[in-house]
Structure formats: structure tokens, C-alpha cells
Short mmCIF file of C-alpha atoms in Angstrom, two decimals:
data_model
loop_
_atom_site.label_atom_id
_atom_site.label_comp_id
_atom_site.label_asym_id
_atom_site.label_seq_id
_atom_site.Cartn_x
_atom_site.Cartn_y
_atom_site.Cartn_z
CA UNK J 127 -16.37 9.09 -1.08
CA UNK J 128 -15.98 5.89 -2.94
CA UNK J 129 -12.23 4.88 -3.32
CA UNK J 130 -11.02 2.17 -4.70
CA UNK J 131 -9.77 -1.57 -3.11
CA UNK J 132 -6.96 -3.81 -3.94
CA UNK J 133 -5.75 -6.67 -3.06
CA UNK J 134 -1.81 -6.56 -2.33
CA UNK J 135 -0.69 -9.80 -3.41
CA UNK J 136 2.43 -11.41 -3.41
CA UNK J 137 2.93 -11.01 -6.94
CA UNK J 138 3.31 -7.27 -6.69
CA UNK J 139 5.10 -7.08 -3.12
CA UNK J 140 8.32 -9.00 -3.98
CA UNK J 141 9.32 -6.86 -6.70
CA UNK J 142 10.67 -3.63 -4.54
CA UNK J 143 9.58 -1.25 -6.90
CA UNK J 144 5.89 -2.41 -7.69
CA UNK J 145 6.31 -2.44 -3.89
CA UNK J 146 7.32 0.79 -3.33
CA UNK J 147 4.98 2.47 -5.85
CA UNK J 148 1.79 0.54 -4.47
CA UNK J 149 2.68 1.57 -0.72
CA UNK J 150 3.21 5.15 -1.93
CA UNK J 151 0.11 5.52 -3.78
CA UNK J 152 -1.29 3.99 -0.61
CA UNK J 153 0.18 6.48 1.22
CA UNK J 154 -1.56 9.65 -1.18
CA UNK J 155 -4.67 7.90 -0.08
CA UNK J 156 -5.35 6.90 -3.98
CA UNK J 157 -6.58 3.35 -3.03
CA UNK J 158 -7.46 1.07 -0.17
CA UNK J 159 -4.96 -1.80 0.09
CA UNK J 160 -5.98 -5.39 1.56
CA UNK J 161 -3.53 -8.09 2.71
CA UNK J 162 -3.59 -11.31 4.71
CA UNK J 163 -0.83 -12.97 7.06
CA UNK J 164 -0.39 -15.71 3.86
CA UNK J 165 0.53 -13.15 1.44
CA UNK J 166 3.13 -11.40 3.92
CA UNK J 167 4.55 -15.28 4.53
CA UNK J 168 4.53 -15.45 1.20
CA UNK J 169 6.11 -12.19 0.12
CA UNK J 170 8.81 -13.52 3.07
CA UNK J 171 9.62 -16.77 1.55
CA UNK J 172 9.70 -14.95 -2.16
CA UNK J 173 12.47 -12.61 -0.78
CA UNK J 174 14.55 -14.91 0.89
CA UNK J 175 14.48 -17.00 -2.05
CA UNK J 176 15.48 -14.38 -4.81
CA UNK J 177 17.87 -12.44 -2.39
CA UNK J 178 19.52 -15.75 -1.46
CA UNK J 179 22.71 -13.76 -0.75
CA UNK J 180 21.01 -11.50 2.04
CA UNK J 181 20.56 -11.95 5.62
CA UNK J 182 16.77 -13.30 5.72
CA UNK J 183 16.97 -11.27 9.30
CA UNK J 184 16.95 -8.58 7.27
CA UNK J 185 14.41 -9.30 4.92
CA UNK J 186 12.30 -10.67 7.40
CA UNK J 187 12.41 -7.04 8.73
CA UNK J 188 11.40 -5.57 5.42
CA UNK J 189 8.41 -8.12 5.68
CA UNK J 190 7.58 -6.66 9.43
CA UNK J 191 7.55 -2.86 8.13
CA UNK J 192 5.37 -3.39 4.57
CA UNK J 193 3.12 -5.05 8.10
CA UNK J 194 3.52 -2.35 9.95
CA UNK J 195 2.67 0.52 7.10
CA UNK J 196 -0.40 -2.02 6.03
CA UNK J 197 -1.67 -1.70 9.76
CA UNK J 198 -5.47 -1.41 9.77
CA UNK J 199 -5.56 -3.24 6.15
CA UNK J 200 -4.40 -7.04 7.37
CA UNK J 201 -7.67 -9.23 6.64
CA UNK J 202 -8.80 -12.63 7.70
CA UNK J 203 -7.97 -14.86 4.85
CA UNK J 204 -11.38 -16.20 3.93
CA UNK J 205 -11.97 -12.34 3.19
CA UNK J 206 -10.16 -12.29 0.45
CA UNK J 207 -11.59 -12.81 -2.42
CA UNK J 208 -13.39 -10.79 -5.06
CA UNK J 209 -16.86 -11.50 -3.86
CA UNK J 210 -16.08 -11.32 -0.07
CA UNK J 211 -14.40 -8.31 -0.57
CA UNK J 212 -16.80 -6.73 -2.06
CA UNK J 213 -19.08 -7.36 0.62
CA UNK J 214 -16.97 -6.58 3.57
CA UNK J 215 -16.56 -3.03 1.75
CA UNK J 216 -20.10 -3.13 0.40
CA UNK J 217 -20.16 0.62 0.12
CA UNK J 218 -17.57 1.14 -2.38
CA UNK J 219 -18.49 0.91 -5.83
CA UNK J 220 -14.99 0.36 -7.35
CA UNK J 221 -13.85 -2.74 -6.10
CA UNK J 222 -10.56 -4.72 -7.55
CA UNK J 223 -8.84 -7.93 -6.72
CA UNK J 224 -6.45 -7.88 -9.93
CA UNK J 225 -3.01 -8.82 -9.61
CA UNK J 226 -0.89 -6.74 -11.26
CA UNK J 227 1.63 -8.77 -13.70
CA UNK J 228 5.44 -8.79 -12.89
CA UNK J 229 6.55 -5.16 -14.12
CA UNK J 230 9.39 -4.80 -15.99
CA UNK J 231 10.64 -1.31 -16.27
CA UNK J 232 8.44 1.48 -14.43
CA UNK J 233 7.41 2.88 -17.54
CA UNK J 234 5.76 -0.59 -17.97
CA UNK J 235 4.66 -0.43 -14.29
CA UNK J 236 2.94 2.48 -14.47
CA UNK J 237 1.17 0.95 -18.04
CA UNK J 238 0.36 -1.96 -15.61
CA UNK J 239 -1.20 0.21 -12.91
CA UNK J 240 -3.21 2.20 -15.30
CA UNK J 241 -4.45 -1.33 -16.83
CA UNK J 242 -5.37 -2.64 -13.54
CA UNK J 243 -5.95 -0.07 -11.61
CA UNK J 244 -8.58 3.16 -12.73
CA UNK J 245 -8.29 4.79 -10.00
CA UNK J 246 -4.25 5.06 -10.34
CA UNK J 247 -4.27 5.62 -13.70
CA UNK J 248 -6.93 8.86 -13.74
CA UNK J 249 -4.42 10.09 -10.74
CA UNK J 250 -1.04 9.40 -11.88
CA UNK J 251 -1.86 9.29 -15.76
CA UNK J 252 -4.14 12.11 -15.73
CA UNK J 253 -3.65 14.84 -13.59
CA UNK J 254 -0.04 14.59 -13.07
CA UNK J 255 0.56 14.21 -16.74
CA UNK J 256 2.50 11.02 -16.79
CA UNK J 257 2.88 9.36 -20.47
CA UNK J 258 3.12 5.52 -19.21
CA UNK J 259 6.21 3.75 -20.62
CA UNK J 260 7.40 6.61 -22.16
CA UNK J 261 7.88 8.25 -18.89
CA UNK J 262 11.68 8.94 -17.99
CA UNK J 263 11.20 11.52 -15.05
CA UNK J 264 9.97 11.18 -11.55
CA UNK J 265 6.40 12.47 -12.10
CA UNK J 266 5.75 16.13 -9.58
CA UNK J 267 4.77 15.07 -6.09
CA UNK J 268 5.63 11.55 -6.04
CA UNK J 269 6.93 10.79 -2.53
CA UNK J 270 10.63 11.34 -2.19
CA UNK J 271 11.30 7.61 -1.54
CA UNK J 272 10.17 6.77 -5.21
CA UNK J 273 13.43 8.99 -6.99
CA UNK J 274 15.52 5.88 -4.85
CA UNK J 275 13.27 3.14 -6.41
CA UNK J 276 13.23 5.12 -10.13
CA UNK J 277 17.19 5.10 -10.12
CA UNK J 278 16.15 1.41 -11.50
CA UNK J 279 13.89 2.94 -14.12
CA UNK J 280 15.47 1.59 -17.19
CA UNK J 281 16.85 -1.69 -15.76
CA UNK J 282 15.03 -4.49 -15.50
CA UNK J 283 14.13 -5.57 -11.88
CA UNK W 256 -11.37 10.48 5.95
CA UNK W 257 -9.14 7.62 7.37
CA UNK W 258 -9.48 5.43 4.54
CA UNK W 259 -9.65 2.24 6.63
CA UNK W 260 -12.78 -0.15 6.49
CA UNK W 261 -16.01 0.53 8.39
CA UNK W 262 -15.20 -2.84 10.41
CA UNK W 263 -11.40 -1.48 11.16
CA UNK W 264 -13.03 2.16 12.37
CA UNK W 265 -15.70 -0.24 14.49
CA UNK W 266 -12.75 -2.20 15.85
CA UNK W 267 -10.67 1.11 16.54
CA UNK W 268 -13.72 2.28 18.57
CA UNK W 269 -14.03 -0.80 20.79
CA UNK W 270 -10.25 -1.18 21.23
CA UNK W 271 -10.53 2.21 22.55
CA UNK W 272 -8.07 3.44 20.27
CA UNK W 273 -10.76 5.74 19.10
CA UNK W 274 -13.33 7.42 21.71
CA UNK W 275 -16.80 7.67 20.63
CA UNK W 276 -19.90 8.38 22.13
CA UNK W 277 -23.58 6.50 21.44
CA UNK W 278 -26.10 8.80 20.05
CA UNK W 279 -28.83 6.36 19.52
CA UNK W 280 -27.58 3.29 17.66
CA UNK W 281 -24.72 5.59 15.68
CA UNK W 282 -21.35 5.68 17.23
CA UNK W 283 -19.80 9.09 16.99
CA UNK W 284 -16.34 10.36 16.88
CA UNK W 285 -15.07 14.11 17.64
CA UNK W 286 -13.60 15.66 14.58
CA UNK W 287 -10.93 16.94 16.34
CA UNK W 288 -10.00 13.21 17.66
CA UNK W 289 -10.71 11.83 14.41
CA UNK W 290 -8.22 14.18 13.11
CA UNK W 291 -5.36 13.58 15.49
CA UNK W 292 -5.57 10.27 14.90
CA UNK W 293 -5.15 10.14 11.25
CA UNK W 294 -2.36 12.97 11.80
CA UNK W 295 -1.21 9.91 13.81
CA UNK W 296 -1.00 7.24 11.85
CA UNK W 297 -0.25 8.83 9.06
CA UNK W 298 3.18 9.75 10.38
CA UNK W 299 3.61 7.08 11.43
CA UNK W 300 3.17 4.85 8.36
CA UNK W 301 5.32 7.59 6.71
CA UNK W 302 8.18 7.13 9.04
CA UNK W 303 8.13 3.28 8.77
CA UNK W 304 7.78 4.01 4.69
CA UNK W 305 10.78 6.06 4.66
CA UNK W 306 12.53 3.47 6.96
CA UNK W 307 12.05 0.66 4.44
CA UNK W 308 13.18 2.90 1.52
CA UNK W 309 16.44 3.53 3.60
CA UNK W 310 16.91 -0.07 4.76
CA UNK W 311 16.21 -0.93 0.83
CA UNK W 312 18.85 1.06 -0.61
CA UNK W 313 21.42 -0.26 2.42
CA UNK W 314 20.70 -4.07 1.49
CA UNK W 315 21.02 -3.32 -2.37
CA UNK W 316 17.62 -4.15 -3.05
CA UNK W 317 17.15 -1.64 -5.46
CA UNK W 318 20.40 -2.91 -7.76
#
């Protein structure tokens, strides 16, 4: 089975929610993630520096468990990059290295997801019935953790 | 079935994390190991996913 494979980078780590939604859909299996050591010590720096008013123990620790859940997807740096990455997982045929742009509100999220990511968007978009930014409600069989991260739904993060 | 690169299940294997046996020059792995593995890991990146999602809401990170 082909599935498809992303590049996690900083960009769409620091914001909690892109965060949270891209390690869930991980989780469902609905794309292989890829991340290096730099883009965790970069995600690390990024908190530190927008939660200035937080313990950077603490975030540090967030850092350590997004390593921890990504265990089995941390790649040598020189991997990463489209062409590389393509040929370490020369047997997929979907392969992305977008970056997903800063999301706003989740309804714009999820529009982001479907733009950069197919895959998502034919499972979140498609068979769960999901209208993109007009979306309000936690879509059926998201992962519990997500109804904590949608409480921010309308806010911008 | 674990969705993990062929390289990571090769690594797995000679970590001995995984047990395989040689038939010829194809490494394989019992279903039933295969299975408890992902079982495995999958509960564990769940419990470390629902860890972060507590921690997050604790630190505020979702105001």
C-alpha cells in the first residue's frame, strides 16, 4: 500500500494545533511523517521564544514527547529533501515535502491540509464529510485529544 | 502494516527489536510478532500523545 510522506517541519510543529492535528492524523496511520534533530531544535527554540513566559523545562519536554511519538520517523538530515526522500522511500508513489503555511483558524487548517496534503484531504474531507473552513464541529472519530486543541477553533492561534 | 520505512523495519530487525529469520536473501518476520509489536508501539505513541495533550492544556498552550 502506497501512503503518503511528509516532511514535519518547523513551520507546522510550533503552532500546537497544526501540531496536534498532524500527530493525530499520524496516529490514524493517514501519512508517513519525517523529521530531523534540526527541525526538533528548531521547533525548541520557536517555543521558547513565543512562550517567553513559560518554563523552557517545560517546553523542552513537549519537544522530547513530539520525539518520542515521531520514534522510528527521525532522519539523517541530508535525507531530507524532496529528491532524497523520494529515494529513501522509493516505493511510494505519493511523496510530499510541502510545508504547510501558518494556519489560522482550523477551518483554515484543515483548507491547508487538503491543499497540501491529498492524502488528508480525501480522508478527512471526503469520507468523514468535513466542509473545510466552514467546519465548526469536531469531525466523527477524530482522536479525543483534538476536541482540547478545537476549543481554539475560532481564535486565532 | 507498521507504516515505518523499509530502512527503519531493516534497522528494527538488526537491533533485535524485531526477530526475523533468513529465508534466502529475504528477511522474514512472524505475523504474530509483527503484530505485537505494532500493538506496541502504537500504545505507546498514543500514551505519550495523550500526555502532551494533557501537559498542553496544563501550560496554557492552547489559550
Amino acid at each position: 500500500m502506497s501512503i503518503l510522506v511528509a516532511v514535519l517541519d518547523a513551520d507546522v510543529l510550533v503552532p500546537i494545533l497544526s501540531c496536534d492535528l498532524l500527530l493525530s492524523a499520524f496516529d490514524e496511520d493517514l501519512y508517513r511523517p519525517v523529521v530531523t534533530a534540526t527541525i526538533l531544535d528548531e521547533v525548541e527554540r520557536s517555543l521558547v521564544e513565543h512562550f517567553t513566559h513559560l518554563d523552557p523545562t517545560a517546553l523542552r519536554g513537549r519537544v522530547a514527547q513530539v520525539a518520542v511519538a515521531l520514534l522510528h520517523h527521525m532522519h539523517d538530515e541530508g535525507d531530507v529533501t524532496a529528491a532524497t526522500v523520494a529515494t529513501v522511500n522509493h516505493k511510494d508513489r505519493h511523496v510530499v515535502a510541502k510545508r504547510v503555511r501558518r494556519p489560522v483558524t482550523r477551518g483554515e487548517l484543515i483548507d491547508q491540509l487538503a491543499g497540501s496534503f491529498p492524502g488528508l484531504a480525501a480522508e478527512l474531507l471526503g469520507k468523514r464529510g468535513v466542509t473545510g473552513s466552514n467546519s465548526r464541529t469536531l469531525p466523527y472519530g477524530w482522536p479525543s485529544r483534538l476536541a482540547v486543541a478545537t476549543r481554539t477553533s475560532d481564535r486565532r492561534l | 502494516m507498521l507504516n515505518v520505512s523499509r530502512p527503519t523495519v531493516v534497522k528494527l530487525i538488526d537491533d533485535g527489536v524485531l526477530t526475523s529469520r533468513k529465508v534466502g536473501s529475504h528477511r522474514r518476520i512472524t505475523l504474530a510478532d509483527l503484530l505485537a509489536y505494532r500493538d506496541d508501539m502504537i500504545a505507546r505513541r498514543r500514551a505519550v500523545l495523550d500526555q502532551m495533550s494533557r501537559d498542553a492544556e496544563e501550560l496554557g498552550l492552547y489559550d
